[in-house]
CSV table of C-alpha atoms in Angstrom, one decimal:
chain,number,residue,atom,x,y,z
A,1,UNK,CA,-76.3,-153.9,-62.4
A,2,UNK,CA,-72.2,-153.3,-63.6
A,3,UNK,CA,-69.4,-155.3,-62.6
A,4,UNK,CA,-66.4,-154.2,-63.7
A,5,UNK,CA,-64.1,-157.3,-62.1
A,6,UNK,CA,-62.4,-159.3,-63.6
A,7,UNK,CA,-62.9,-163.6,-64.0
A,8,UNK,CA,-59.0,-165.8,-62.5
A,9,UNK,CA,-59.2,-165.9,-66.8
A,10,UNK,CA,-59.4,-162.8,-67.7
A,11,UNK,CA,-57.1,-160.6,-64.1
A,12,UNK,CA,-54.9,-164.0,-65.1
A,13,UNK,CA,-54.6,-163.4,-69.0
A,14,UNK,CA,-54.1,-159.8,-68.1
A,15,UNK,CA,-51.1,-159.9,-66.7
A,16,UNK,CA,-49.4,-162.3,-67.8
A,17,UNK,CA,-49.0,-159.8,-71.0
A,18,UNK,CA,-46.2,-157.0,-71.3
A,19,UNK,CA,-46.6,-153.9,-68.4
A,20,UNK,CA,-44.3,-152.5,-66.5
A,21,UNK,CA,-45.5,-153.6,-62.3
A,22,UNK,CA,-45.1,-151.4,-59.3
A,23,UNK,CA,-43.8,-153.5,-56.9
A,24,UNK,CA,-44.8,-151.8,-53.4
A,25,UNK,CA,-43.1,-153.6,-50.0
A,26,UNK,CA,-43.3,-152.1,-47.0
A,27,UNK,CA,-40.5,-150.8,-45.0
A,28,UNK,CA,-39.8,-150.5,-41.2
A,29,UNK,CA,-39.7,-148.0,-39.7
A,30,UNK,CA,-42.8,-144.7,-39.5
A,31,UNK,CA,-42.6,-144.8,-43.7
A,32,UNK,CA,-44.8,-145.1,-46.0
A,33,UNK,CA,-44.4,-148.9,-48.4
A,34,UNK,CA,-42.1,-148.2,-51.3
A,35,UNK,CA,-43.8,-148.3,-54.1
A,36,UNK,CA,-41.6,-149.1,-57.9
A,37,UNK,CA,-41.8,-149.2,-61.3
A,38,UNK,CA,-40.5,-152.6,-62.4
A,39,UNK,CA,-40.1,-155.5,-64.0
A,40,UNK,CA,-41.7,-159.3,-63.6
A,41,UNK,CA,-42.8,-162.1,-65.4
A,42,UNK,CA,-45.8,-163.9,-64.1
A,43,UNK,CA,-47.5,-166.6,-66.4
A,44,UNK,CA,-51.6,-168.0,-65.4
A,45,UNK,CA,-50.7,-170.2,-62.1
A,46,UNK,CA,-47.8,-169.4,-61.7
A,47,UNK,CA,-45.8,-166.9,-59.4
A,48,UNK,CA,-45.0,-163.4,-59.9
A,49,UNK,CA,-41.4,-163.2,-60.9
A,50,UNK,CA,-39.0,-160.3,-59.9
A,51,UNK,CA,-35.3,-159.8,-60.6
A,52,UNK,CA,-33.4,-157.2,-58.1
A,53,UNK,CA,-30.5,-156.7,-56.1
A,54,UNK,CA,-30.1,-158.2,-52.3
A,55,UNK,CA,-28.8,-155.2,-51.4
A,56,UNK,CA,-31.3,-152.5,-52.8
A,57,UNK,CA,-33.5,-151.0,-50.6
A,58,UNK,CA,-35.9,-153.0,-52.7
A,59,UNK,CA,-34.3,-155.8,-52.3
A,60,UNK,CA,-34.0,-155.3,-48.4
A,61,UNK,CA,-37.6,-154.5,-47.6
A,62,UNK,CA,-38.5,-157.4,-49.8
A,63,UNK,CA,-36.8,-160.4,-47.3
A,64,UNK,CA,-37.8,-158.1,-44.1
A,65,UNK,CA,-41.1,-158.0,-45.1
A,66,UNK,CA,-41.1,-161.5,-46.7
A,67,UNK,CA,-44.8,-160.4,-49.3
A,68,UNK,CA,-45.0,-157.3,-51.4
A,69,UNK,CA,-47.7,-156.6,-54.2
A,70,UNK,CA,-47.3,-155.6,-58.0
A,71,UNK,CA,-50.3,-153.7,-60.4
A,72,UNK,CA,-49.8,-153.3,-63.4
A,73,UNK,CA,-51.8,-151.4,-66.0
A,74,UNK,CA,-53.7,-150.4,-68.9
A,75,UNK,CA,-53.4,-145.9,-68.5
A,76,UNK,CA,-55.6,-146.4,-72.2
A,77,UNK,CA,-59.8,-146.3,-72.0
A,78,UNK,CA,-61.0,-148.4,-70.2
A,79,UNK,CA,-58.9,-148.0,-67.7
A,80,UNK,CA,-57.8,-151.6,-66.4
A,81,UNK,CA,-55.7,-153.1,-63.9
A,82,UNK,CA,-55.2,-155.9,-61.6
A,83,UNK,CA,-53.0,-155.9,-58.3
A,84,UNK,CA,-52.0,-159.3,-57.0
A,85,UNK,CA,-50.3,-159.2,-53.1
A,86,UNK,CA,-48.5,-162.4,-51.9
A,87,UNK,CA,-45.7,-163.9,-49.4
A,88,UNK,CA,-42.2,-164.3,-51.6
A,89,UNK,CA,-39.5,-166.8,-51.7
A,90,UNK,CA,-36.2,-166.0,-53.1
A,91,UNK,CA,-34.4,-167.3,-55.0
A,92,UNK,CA,-30.4,-167.1,-56.4
A,93,UNK,CA,-30.5,-165.8,-59.9
A,94,UNK,CA,-30.4,-168.1,-63.1
A,95,UNK,CA,-28.2,-166.2,-65.7
A,96,UNK,CA,-31.0,-167.6,-68.4
A,97,UNK,CA,-34.1,-166.3,-66.2
A,98,UNK,CA,-31.9,-163.1,-66.1
A,99,UNK,CA,-31.7,-162.7,-69.9
A,100,UNK,CA,-35.7,-164.1,-70.5
A,101,UNK,CA,-36.4,-161.4,-68.4
A,102,UNK,CA,-34.7,-158.5,-70.0
A,103,UNK,CA,-35.8,-160.8,-73.4
A,104,UNK,CA,-39.3,-160.3,-72.8
A,105,UNK,CA,-38.6,-156.0,-72.1
A,106,UNK,CA,-36.2,-155.4,-74.5
A,107,UNK,CA,-36.7,-157.9,-77.4
A,108,UNK,CA,-34.3,-160.6,-78.2
A,109,UNK,CA,-31.1,-158.0,-79.5
A,110,UNK,CA,-31.9,-155.6,-76.8
A,111,UNK,CA,-32.3,-158.2,-74.4
A,112,UNK,CA,-28.9,-160.1,-75.1
A,113,UNK,CA,-27.6,-156.1,-75.3
A,114,UNK,CA,-29.0,-155.0,-71.5
A,115,UNK,CA,-27.4,-158.7,-69.7
A,116,UNK,CA,-24.0,-158.2,-71.9
A,117,UNK,CA,-23.8,-154.9,-70.7
A,118,UNK,CA,-24.7,-154.9,-67.2
A,119,UNK,CA,-23.5,-158.6,-65.6
A,120,UNK,CA,-24.1,-159.6,-62.5
A,121,UNK,CA,-20.4,-160.4,-62.2
A,122,UNK,CA,-21.0,-160.7,-57.9
A,123,UNK,CA,-24.1,-162.7,-58.3
A,124,UNK,CA,-25.5,-159.6,-56.3
A,125,UNK,CA,-29.6,-160.1,-58.1
A,126,UNK,CA,-31.8,-161.9,-57.0
A,127,UNK,CA,-35.0,-164.1,-58.6
A,128,UNK,CA,-38.4,-162.9,-56.0
A,129,UNK,CA,-41.2,-165.2,-56.8
A,130,UNK,CA,-44.9,-164.3,-54.8
A,131,UNK,CA,-46.9,-166.8,-54.8
A,132,UNK,CA,-50.8,-164.8,-55.7
A,133,UNK,CA,-53.0,-164.8,-53.2
A,134,UNK,CA,-55.6,-161.4,-52.9
A,135,UNK,CA,-56.2,-160.3,-56.1
A,136,UNK,CA,-57.9,-156.7,-56.9
A,137,UNK,CA,-59.1,-156.1,-60.7
A,138,UNK,CA,-60.6,-153.7,-62.6
A,139,UNK,CA,-61.8,-153.1,-66.0
A,140,UNK,CA,-64.2,-150.0,-66.8
A,141,UNK,CA,-64.2,-151.5,-70.7
A,142,UNK,CA,-66.7,-154.7,-68.8
A,143,UNK,CA,-70.2,-155.1,-69.3
A,144,UNK,CA,-73.3,-155.8,-67.5
A,145,UNK,CA,-71.7,-159.6,-66.6
């Protein structure tokens, strides 16, 4: 019997890698959940962190729901993905956190330029930190365990 489920160490290592995640969050009313691509950060055993405006549709939905899910994938064969869901806390965003996230995705020079070109002078952005509670993983490259 073959299992495509990742071990705890495998899923945490994969999620800590550089991927664009897809954040999903419930919205009120008769609409489907909001699902949008996002930059994120994760360190094994820690929180999944996402930065967004407190006034954006995404930010408002996260604040209202108090939880979110994030899916990160490798679209190259053999396909792999990690989906994680849990409660969220919102914190004021520090400049060094914003800079670290931009550098993670754009490199040092590109991240510095991104932050300089897109200042958050009104303090509109928040750091949303999700505590991983439920995991779903698949690695189609797995062999029988």
